XYZ file of C-alpha atoms in Angstrom:
657
model
C -95.333 -109.491 202.104
C -91.589 -110.089 202.321
C -91.023 -109.918 198.569
C -89.840 -107.072 196.388
C -93.310 -106.826 194.919
C -94.677 -105.757 198.300
C -91.808 -103.555 199.464
C -93.610 -100.264 200.026
C -90.300 -98.549 200.905
C -88.613 -99.435 197.595
C -87.869 -96.678 195.065
C -89.841 -98.826 192.615
C -92.950 -97.571 194.462
C -91.782 -94.403 196.283
C -89.956 -92.717 193.403
C -92.844 -90.283 192.846
C -93.890 -89.604 196.456
C -92.294 -86.161 196.562
C -93.442 -85.039 193.119
C -96.046 -82.322 192.811
C -98.595 -83.769 192.507
C -97.472 -87.106 194.023
C -98.708 -89.501 191.317
C -97.240 -92.348 189.294
C -97.022 -91.200 185.645
C -99.075 -93.135 183.087
C -95.865 -94.329 181.422
C -94.755 -95.990 184.686
C -98.042 -96.928 186.357
C -98.444 -100.309 184.664
C -95.651 -101.891 186.696
C -95.211 -99.506 189.606
C -98.736 -99.459 191.034
C -101.479 -102.007 191.570
C -104.176 -99.783 190.120
C -102.039 -99.039 187.071
C -101.523 -102.731 186.328
C -105.238 -103.390 186.630
C -105.904 -100.384 184.383
C -103.559 -101.771 181.724
C -105.223 -105.175 181.839
C -108.693 -103.634 181.663
C -109.620 -105.220 184.985
C -111.068 -101.885 186.123
C -113.453 -101.764 183.166
C -111.216 -99.495 181.070
C -109.740 -100.267 177.653
C -107.177 -103.079 177.893
C -103.642 -102.522 176.661
C -103.366 -98.852 177.541
C -103.059 -96.481 180.505
C -104.347 -93.002 179.823
C -103.864 -91.275 183.184
C -101.658 -91.091 186.267
C -102.253 -93.337 189.242
C -101.961 -92.634 192.954
C -98.787 -93.421 194.845
C -98.838 -95.758 197.798
C -99.685 -99.080 196.162
C -97.518 -102.122 195.488
C -97.976 -105.326 193.505
C -100.668 -106.703 195.766
C -103.000 -109.684 195.516
C -105.582 -108.023 193.299
C -102.929 -106.848 190.839
C -102.363 -110.427 189.677
C -105.605 -112.070 190.789
C -108.495 -110.376 189.000
C -111.012 -110.958 186.232
C -108.557 -109.983 183.487
C -105.768 -112.358 184.456
C -107.984 -115.442 184.608
C -107.909 -115.824 180.830
C -104.666 -114.020 180.072
C -102.517 -116.143 177.768
C -100.464 -113.690 175.713
C -98.206 -110.679 176.099
C -97.202 -107.967 173.641
C -93.509 -107.210 174.025
C -91.959 -103.729 173.519
C -90.964 -104.800 169.992
C -94.672 -105.166 169.181
C -94.298 -108.937 168.899
C -96.989 -110.936 170.674
C -95.937 -113.998 172.664
C -98.929 -116.333 172.908
C -99.771 -119.732 174.335
C -98.771 -118.662 177.837
C -100.039 -119.701 181.249
C -99.890 -117.795 184.499
C -96.417 -116.535 183.605
C -98.144 -114.025 181.324
C -98.843 -111.927 184.429
C -95.113 -111.761 185.191
C -94.084 -111.058 181.617
C -96.159 -107.884 181.320
C -93.660 -106.118 183.548
C -90.539 -108.253 183.264
C -90.189 -107.519 179.539
C -88.244 -104.272 179.534
C -89.373 -101.075 177.873
C -87.211 -100.953 174.757
C -86.197 -103.330 171.972
C -84.329 -103.588 168.703
C -87.319 -101.883 167.103
C -87.104 -98.750 169.264
C -83.308 -98.534 168.952
C -83.583 -98.752 165.169
C -86.329 -96.122 165.200
C -84.174 -93.719 167.215
C -81.263 -94.221 164.835
C -83.457 -93.728 161.786
C -84.829 -90.532 163.293
C -81.306 -89.194 163.827
C -80.556 -89.788 160.155
C -76.776 -90.139 160.489
C -74.355 -92.857 159.520
C -73.058 -95.422 161.993
C -70.120 -93.397 163.312
C -71.459 -89.846 163.283
C -72.281 -88.176 166.603
C -75.828 -86.818 166.707
C -77.519 -84.607 169.295
C -80.723 -86.396 168.322
C -79.489 -89.591 169.935
C -79.772 -90.371 173.629
C -79.166 -93.535 175.598
C -82.122 -95.927 175.556
C -82.545 -98.014 178.697
C -84.152 -101.435 178.406
C -85.244 -101.014 182.061
C -84.854 -103.517 184.884
C -85.244 -107.255 185.395
C -86.308 -107.836 181.789
C -86.206 -111.607 182.287
C -88.891 -112.326 179.699
C -86.943 -110.479 177.016
C -83.868 -112.542 177.887
C -85.765 -115.817 177.998
C -87.625 -115.394 174.712
C -84.584 -114.132 172.820
C -85.174 -113.375 169.188
C -88.872 -114.209 169.541
C -89.168 -110.977 171.551
C -86.193 -109.017 170.160
C -85.551 -107.318 173.484
C -81.832 -107.008 172.799
C -80.338 -105.105 169.898
C -80.004 -107.735 167.191
C -77.622 -106.797 164.413
C -78.964 -107.100 160.892
C -77.801 -110.224 159.101
C -77.251 -112.149 162.348
C -79.446 -114.899 163.776
C -80.140 -115.311 167.470
C -81.303 -117.887 169.983
C -85.026 -118.097 170.661
C -86.808 -119.141 173.858
C -84.618 -120.968 176.342
C -86.829 -123.906 177.224
C -84.644 -125.400 179.974
C -86.244 -128.787 180.800
C -89.791 -130.040 181.170
C -91.359 -128.680 184.334
C -88.924 -125.773 184.578
C -89.781 -123.634 181.579
C -91.723 -120.657 182.966
C -91.303 -117.938 185.565
C -93.473 -119.697 188.117
C -91.848 -123.080 187.479
C -88.626 -121.721 188.941
C -89.744 -118.803 191.138
C -92.309 -118.825 193.910
C -94.840 -116.371 192.440
C -95.405 -114.682 195.802
C -92.044 -114.680 197.598
C -90.177 -114.550 194.255
C -87.584 -116.885 195.744
C -86.064 -119.583 193.573
C -87.259 -123.142 194.112
C -83.749 -124.480 194.640
C -84.943 -127.965 195.487
C -85.967 -128.347 191.860
C -82.572 -127.185 190.632
C -80.700 -129.762 192.669
C -82.371 -132.664 190.873
C -80.011 -132.054 187.947
C -77.516 -129.556 189.354
C -76.384 -131.602 192.324
C -73.794 -129.080 193.533
C -76.325 -126.293 193.998
C -76.943 -125.523 197.663
C -77.389 -121.745 197.628
C -78.597 -119.314 194.974
C -75.073 -118.141 194.184
C -74.126 -121.724 193.341
C -76.246 -121.376 190.207
C -73.573 -119.063 188.842
C -71.317 -122.100 188.522
C -73.811 -124.117 186.481
C -72.773 -125.082 182.980
C -74.318 -127.902 181.006
C -72.549 -130.358 178.720
C -73.968 -128.716 175.613
C -72.076 -125.514 176.429
C -68.806 -126.916 175.183
C -67.179 -123.770 173.782
C -65.282 -120.888 175.365
C -67.582 -117.924 174.799
C -65.447 -115.228 176.430
C -62.136 -116.660 175.219
C -60.454 -116.834 178.620
C -59.481 -120.478 178.205
C -61.920 -121.762 180.834
C -64.653 -124.016 179.458
C -65.731 -125.245 182.870
C -66.727 -121.954 184.504
C -70.439 -121.241 184.895
C -72.327 -119.345 182.194
C -72.597 -116.414 184.621
C -68.838 -115.985 184.417
C -68.813 -116.329 180.642
C -71.237 -113.402 180.547
C -69.068 -111.438 182.961
C -66.039 -111.958 180.754
C -67.887 -110.787 177.651
C -69.333 -107.792 179.517
C -65.835 -106.703 180.513
C -64.611 -107.090 176.948
C -67.558 -105.152 175.543
C -67.208 -102.287 177.979
C -63.515 -102.019 177.179
C -64.414 -101.846 173.463
C -67.068 -99.210 174.205
C -64.439 -97.075 175.970
C -61.994 -97.425 173.083
C -64.687 -96.503 170.557
C -65.809 -93.500 172.596
C -62.243 -92.168 172.659
C -61.293 -92.995 169.073
C -64.533 -92.298 167.202
C -67.070 -90.400 169.316
C -64.301 -88.186 170.665
C -65.454 -88.136 174.284
C -64.448 -90.616 177.018
C -67.268 -92.683 178.487
C -67.870 -94.366 181.828
C -70.652 -96.434 183.353
C -72.289 -96.689 186.729
C -75.103 -99.148 187.464
C -76.569 -96.944 190.183
C -77.492 -93.645 188.543
C -79.691 -93.037 185.505
C -78.826 -92.686 182.622
C -75.842 -94.884 183.620
C -73.413 -93.645 180.975
C -71.489 -90.493 181.885
C -68.577 -88.520 180.538
C -65.387 -89.861 182.103
C -63.925 -86.389 182.465
C -60.690 -87.449 184.113
C -60.357 -90.536 181.892
C -59.814 -92.720 184.938
C -61.955 -95.507 183.508
C -64.326 -95.131 186.459
C -67.212 -92.776 187.137
C -66.584 -90.865 190.367
C -69.285 -89.190 192.422
C -68.387 -85.749 191.090
C -69.000 -86.908 187.505
C -72.577 -88.041 188.202
C -74.691 -85.002 187.352
C -76.986 -83.755 184.628
C -74.176 -81.981 182.800
C -72.030 -85.098 182.964
C -74.471 -87.365 181.128
C -72.847 -88.894 178.096
C -73.892 -86.940 175.019
C -71.663 -88.030 172.145
C -73.815 -90.879 170.902
C -73.384 -92.435 167.486
C -75.675 -95.188 166.199
C -72.932 -97.797 166.623
C -72.183 -96.715 170.180
C -75.874 -96.652 171.123
C -76.395 -100.197 169.872
C -73.454 -101.537 171.880
C -74.312 -99.582 175.036
C -77.910 -100.786 174.839
C -76.788 -104.418 174.725
C -74.327 -103.864 177.539
C -77.111 -102.486 179.713
C -79.465 -105.286 178.638
C -76.962 -107.817 179.925
C -76.386 -105.948 183.191
C -79.974 -105.266 184.201
C -81.151 -108.870 184.218
C -79.118 -110.369 187.063
C -80.489 -113.825 186.230
C -79.697 -113.597 182.528
C -77.301 -116.539 182.742
C -80.258 -118.765 183.691
C -83.025 -117.031 181.743
C -81.333 -117.100 178.349
C -77.587 -116.898 178.608
C -76.890 -117.889 175.007
C -78.974 -114.997 173.679
C -77.078 -112.521 175.844
C -73.766 -114.077 174.788
C -74.674 -113.460 171.162
C -75.678 -109.834 171.837
C -72.405 -109.136 173.650
C -70.269 -110.929 171.061
C -71.894 -109.140 168.140
C -71.577 -105.770 169.860
C -67.828 -106.289 170.312
C -67.451 -107.424 166.697
C -69.419 -104.425 165.441
C -67.320 -101.945 167.427
C -64.163 -103.619 166.118
C -65.181 -102.542 162.621
C -64.642 -98.901 163.549
C -61.669 -98.861 165.949
C -57.938 -99.334 165.568
C -57.344 -100.790 169.046
C -59.514 -103.821 168.383
C -60.598 -106.471 170.850
C -58.930 -109.804 170.103
C -61.848 -112.169 169.524
C -59.790 -115.070 168.223
C -60.561 -117.320 171.186
C -64.159 -116.164 171.710
C -67.113 -118.174 170.464
C -70.604 -116.971 169.597
C -72.547 -120.216 169.244
C -72.493 -123.825 170.380
C -71.894 -127.004 168.445
C -74.634 -127.786 165.928
C -77.029 -129.725 168.153
C -77.215 -126.830 170.609
C -76.866 -123.912 168.206
C -80.400 -122.639 168.651
C -79.716 -119.481 166.672
C -78.929 -121.330 163.452
C -80.999 -122.206 160.403
C -81.480 -125.838 161.430
C -83.750 -124.600 164.220
C -84.809 -121.065 163.220
C -85.966 -121.915 159.681
C -89.602 -122.274 160.737
C -89.986 -119.234 163.002
C -92.072 -117.431 160.405
C -94.578 -120.261 160.145
C -94.451 -121.012 163.871
C -94.501 -124.767 163.273
C -91.984 -127.396 162.153
C -93.620 -129.865 159.717
C -93.836 -133.501 160.722
C -91.374 -134.408 157.965
C -88.706 -132.245 159.618
C -89.631 -132.475 163.298
C -87.671 -135.663 164.084
C -84.305 -133.970 163.726
C -85.105 -130.256 163.982
C -87.004 -130.084 167.267
C -85.993 -130.989 170.783
C -88.846 -133.455 171.244
C -88.925 -134.938 167.754
C -86.418 -137.768 168.152
C -87.854 -139.101 171.450
C -91.329 -139.104 169.909
C -90.111 -140.972 166.830
C -88.308 -143.566 168.922
C -91.394 -144.130 171.042
C -94.086 -144.056 168.354
C -92.344 -144.569 165.018
C -93.873 -141.374 163.629
C -93.615 -137.625 164.035
C -96.177 -134.854 164.110
C -95.709 -131.151 163.471
C -94.227 -129.293 166.427
C -93.322 -125.816 167.628
C -89.812 -124.623 166.720
C -87.114 -125.428 169.274
C -84.026 -123.583 170.434
C -81.713 -126.473 169.644
C -81.647 -129.876 171.288
C -82.172 -130.367 174.997
C -80.807 -132.976 177.386
C -84.021 -134.972 176.999
C -83.578 -135.176 173.224
C -81.048 -137.965 173.690
C -81.342 -138.845 177.397
C -84.331 -140.624 178.928
C -83.124 -140.029 182.482
C -81.768 -136.630 183.540
C -80.286 -137.982 186.744
C -78.301 -140.919 185.357
C -78.195 -139.517 181.799
C -78.960 -142.826 180.179
C -79.814 -142.735 176.477
C -83.134 -143.356 174.807
C -83.267 -146.911 173.543
C -82.515 -146.998 169.826
C -82.332 -150.380 168.176
C -82.216 -151.002 164.439
C -82.445 -147.902 162.250
C -84.440 -147.632 159.044
C -82.661 -145.668 156.308
C -84.355 -143.723 153.461
C -83.670 -146.649 151.112
C -85.812 -148.838 153.360
C -82.830 -150.863 154.557
C -82.688 -151.496 158.308
C -79.295 -151.375 160.041
C -78.275 -152.147 163.607
C -74.771 -150.863 164.309
C -74.627 -152.883 167.498
C -74.186 -149.701 169.516
C -77.272 -147.887 170.907
C -75.470 -144.549 170.863
C -74.550 -144.829 167.198
C -78.084 -145.975 166.387
C -79.381 -142.871 168.121
C -77.146 -140.645 165.977
C -78.045 -142.483 162.752
C -81.742 -141.771 163.206
C -80.940 -138.249 162.038
C -77.554 -138.522 160.337
C -78.839 -140.673 157.500
C -79.992 -138.175 154.874
C -83.504 -138.106 153.431
C -83.087 -139.657 149.996
C -81.273 -142.607 148.400
C -80.705 -144.493 145.157
C -84.208 -145.895 145.621
C -85.952 -142.510 145.740
C -83.904 -141.108 142.844
C -84.844 -144.097 140.683
C -88.475 -143.732 141.737
C -88.580 -140.125 140.510
C -86.855 -141.026 137.237
C -89.109 -143.973 136.480
C -88.715 -145.185 132.911
C -87.607 -141.850 131.448
C -84.713 -141.965 129.021
C -81.375 -140.702 130.373
C -81.516 -137.431 128.439
C -85.284 -136.858 128.454
C -86.733 -133.797 130.155
C -89.605 -135.866 131.407
C -92.596 -134.644 133.394
C -92.224 -135.074 137.131
C -88.453 -134.880 137.235
C -87.350 -132.621 140.075
C -84.379 -131.861 142.229
C -83.850 -134.275 145.123
C -81.842 -133.062 148.093
C -79.943 -135.808 149.952
C -79.984 -133.457 152.970
C -77.158 -132.644 155.340
C -74.512 -134.469 157.372
C -75.650 -137.930 156.256
C -72.641 -139.502 157.961
C -74.523 -142.668 158.913
C -75.438 -143.379 155.309
C -71.890 -142.632 154.166
C -70.411 -145.039 156.726
C -72.621 -147.903 155.581
C -72.038 -147.220 151.899
C -73.713 -149.572 149.453
C -75.530 -151.376 152.232
C -77.934 -148.424 152.551
C -77.357 -146.713 149.152
C -77.358 -143.162 150.496
C -75.574 -141.811 147.427
C -76.781 -142.636 143.897
C -75.384 -145.974 142.695
C -75.349 -146.596 138.953
C -76.697 -149.868 137.626
C -74.022 -152.413 136.793
C -71.429 -150.839 139.070
C -70.105 -152.239 142.329
C -69.740 -150.115 145.454
C -68.089 -150.597 148.807
C -70.228 -151.184 151.852
C -69.537 -150.373 155.492
C -66.197 -148.691 156.163
C -64.515 -150.630 158.952
C -62.281 -147.980 160.505
C -59.337 -149.291 162.491
C -60.280 -152.983 162.350
C -63.351 -152.400 164.474
C -61.624 -150.263 167.094
C -62.950 -146.911 165.839
C -66.355 -147.679 164.353
C -68.891 -145.874 166.536
C -69.778 -142.189 166.304
C -68.615 -141.500 169.856
C -65.289 -143.223 169.213
C -64.272 -140.143 167.230
C -66.722 -137.375 168.109
C -67.393 -135.663 171.401
C -71.059 -136.445 171.979
C -71.864 -132.887 173.035
C -69.209 -130.707 171.436
C -69.279 -132.892 168.289
C -65.663 -132.047 167.523
C -63.117 -134.721 166.697
C -60.051 -135.072 168.892
C -57.409 -135.162 166.179
C -54.761 -136.338 168.628
C -56.697 -139.547 169.138
C -56.022 -140.280 165.468
C -52.270 -139.844 165.865
C -51.673 -143.362 167.173
C -52.192 -144.703 163.677
C -51.908 -141.562 161.579
C -48.477 -140.189 162.400
C -49.124 -137.183 160.167
C -51.015 -135.590 163.036
C -47.956 -135.666 165.288
C -45.975 -134.038 162.488
C -48.205 -130.959 162.479
C -50.540 -131.968 159.689
C -54.338 -131.997 159.857
C -56.927 -134.732 159.500
C -57.549 -133.583 155.949
C -53.978 -134.555 155.112
C -54.468 -138.204 156.109
C -54.453 -140.905 153.448
C -53.857 -144.617 153.734
C -53.018 -145.588 150.138
C -51.007 -144.076 147.326
C -53.486 -144.214 144.444
C -53.963 -140.943 142.567
C -57.745 -141.097 142.238
C -58.290 -137.591 140.841
C -55.386 -137.898 138.391
C -53.697 -134.636 139.324
C -50.316 -136.272 139.805
C -50.331 -135.930 143.598
C -50.586 -139.283 145.341
C -49.630 -137.891 148.740
C -52.360 -135.304 149.251
C -54.962 -136.180 151.871
C -58.069 -138.090 150.872
C -60.087 -134.968 151.621
C -58.397 -133.205 148.711
C -58.900 -136.148 146.369
C -62.659 -135.941 147.048
C -62.706 -132.135 146.801
C -60.937 -132.225 143.433
C -63.219 -134.957 142.123
C -66.248 -132.933 143.172
C -64.895 -129.887 141.361
C -64.499 -131.971 138.192
C -67.978 -133.416 138.670
C -69.357 -129.877 138.813
C -67.553 -129.031 135.566
C -69.103 -132.116 133.960
C -72.556 -131.104 135.201
C -72.201 -127.622 133.755
C -70.903 -128.913 130.438
C -73.744 -131.426 130.132
C -76.422 -128.873 131.032
C -75.116 -126.329 128.539
C -74.199 -128.628 125.659
C -76.801 -131.400 125.862
C -79.814 -129.840 127.578
C -79.209 -126.319 126.338
C -79.951 -124.662 129.688
C -76.793 -123.750 131.630
C -76.768 -124.643 135.332
C -75.053 -123.024 138.312
C -74.703 -124.019 141.959
C -74.981 -121.936 145.131
C -74.423 -123.818 148.369
C -76.028 -121.060 150.430
C -79.500 -120.977 148.896
C -82.067 -123.746 148.484
C -82.645 -125.453 146.060
C -78.955 -124.843 145.304
C -79.136 -125.244 141.500
C -80.210 -122.317 139.348
C -80.369 -121.321 135.698
C -77.120 -119.645 134.684
C -78.895 -117.009 132.609
C -75.762 -115.243 131.402
C -73.811 -118.502 131.021
C -70.799 -117.132 132.881
C -70.472 -120.193 135.090
C -70.964 -118.164 138.267
C -73.903 -117.925 140.651
C -74.643 -114.215 140.315
C -76.805 -112.619 143.035
C -79.707 -111.939 140.674
C -79.728 -115.604 139.611
C -79.902 -117.103 143.101
C -83.621 -117.062 143.828
C -86.390 -119.631 143.900
C -88.037 -118.223 140.771
C -84.843 -118.949 138.836
C -84.406 -122.483 140.167
C -83.214 -125.038 137.658
C -86.083 -126.986 136.074
C -84.659 -128.580 132.908
C -83.911 -131.872 134.616
C -83.006 -135.079 132.843
C -82.325 -138.380 134.624
C -78.628 -138.128 133.804
C -78.334 -134.619 135.223
C -80.394 -135.500 138.288
C -78.169 -138.444 139.183
C -74.983 -136.416 138.831
C -76.338 -133.451 140.762
C -77.492 -135.740 143.560
C -74.032 -137.245 143.989
C -72.327 -133.857 143.760
C -74.540 -132.541 146.529
C -74.208 -135.713 148.594
C -70.424 -135.324 148.665
C -70.750 -131.608 149.401
C -73.131 -132.010 152.328
C -71.156 -134.578 154.310
C -68.009 -132.588 155.173
C -66.506 -135.615 156.926
C -67.107 -138.007 154.045
C -63.363 -138.495 153.518
C -63.211 -140.096 156.972
C -66.631 -141.703 157.061
C -66.175 -143.680 153.835
C -64.017 -141.921 151.287
C -63.819 -144.820 148.818
C -67.616 -144.942 148.508
C -67.793 -141.228 147.745
C -64.986 -141.426 145.172
C -66.765 -144.284 143.402
C -69.994 -142.321 143.098
C -68.149 -139.210 141.898
C -66.187 -141.121 139.269
C -69.294 -142.856 137.961
C -71.216 -139.577 137.785
C -68.486 -137.876 135.763
C -68.287 -140.850 133.437
C -72.064 -140.977 132.951
C -72.182 -137.256 132.119
C -69.597 -137.742 129.385
C -66.676 -136.299 131.293
C -63.119 -137.485 130.709
C -62.138 -140.077 133.332
C -59.209 -141.532 131.413
C -56.646 -139.980 133.764
C -58.559 -140.866 136.955
C -58.645 -144.079 138.949
C -61.860 -145.541 140.304
C -61.435 -147.198 143.718
């Protein structure tokens, strides 16, 4: 009875008391009256999913609103975008109202109806308000599309938090609505009051989203910084492009008003029907919608802060395209380091299917690695929004790591680095193929035979563990009769573990830590410029360029050898596109370029021979470990040299390590 749901004096329930007649309109009754909510659910015997009439004033969200025959088996919710969120528990009751009333879909529909380009003012456009406390839209991110998501961008999905604290009622008392702070303090030990949650920031949030130089402030303050930047950009755009100054007030619908005196603030005299902002363009509407979306969920920083960060960032970037006084976004960041970048392909690839296959779940779901370590196998799993604390930590109080002993590589070789942390990393950073699997596909086919069963093999991405251990695990393709280096002992054993170089959460390398041995860093050069011998491996006459460039040049020459072999020996030209699986396509016009109409699965390269397959595998292996020059550059150079030689390329001017 003390909660907002039961506050009979709140405008949420009294807004219509003085209307004639005093009724709650059908469009509002679902969430602003008990009888309307029951009507929508079909608990009153009517059709579920619709309200066809007004409802009487004077009710609140009472017991029977949430406890009735319809809610007993309610496990899904249809969001304003039309997307259905299923597999829910009792939180489904909350999400029916805490979902907002607009979405990307409705914003796009309004823009399409106006029929104008991005920067043309239209009297057919009006501000669209997501509504209030749309926590479910924030939490479910791109799975609900409650914010305006810009085409061509990817966004975070459901923020899962941690086990036991993933739903509305896990964190909020469903009756008082108060937060269960005792649960928060188990991990967030400095939280005493609700406002302390604003200071919470987890280790995975290692970047400066709002660009203010503070990477320790709570996510709440990161959002505040981005909100301020977005609103400033909105004001600039309104002046420069829409031609009418704009202001905002959180207290009066429709929130955006003409800033007649251009003070930057909306004064009381400017809040009236004639003062409503009316110079909307599609671009301005999109940005204003996202600004309001971020403002009207006061708990957004906890519900799904990363999703809101992305909406704000993209809105600023989009406005920058049309204004001269642009916001400086140089220091701002949109996404986290790879393990926590829930918006990216490594985690969003399976959203359409709704399930991550067992073969991918170990390293592309939050629960996959712990399951593999415990059981030695994986099963298919629901898509995740990046890794969670529990992906690597078996105790969220002490933050100890899951126990990871010896690691089995794709070649079948088992390696124990001697460091549990490195072993944990190598369970995923090992690739998915090896010399063994390439040879198995080739079988006894002749080197230039287009034999049945030959197919592209993808070594996969960031196989740093396999690169480090070189010939001991045979991650790259090793040619028969050739010798290859094994484990790269970096710094005489002083810098041999993953965490010796990489931040375990931010993943970045502290280049200054390299400067003790590599003086180049102190002289203003980059890690890519480091080399520790003076052999000109690629034969370009430069024996001082960094090892990175030696490998890059060798890979470019390997690609030339692949193309020459495919065209001259096989008779089917080949082309590579690093942005589209399976990466190698038929070069139909033989121009050596990956033209847009050639990069599609139907045009994938199929004229494989063993010789081409081996070379392609090593080319891709070197391409997909961007740190290979540090992890084990000599091993990579050996495999590149041997591939070029096997394809018939000229290696007379090169040097094999």
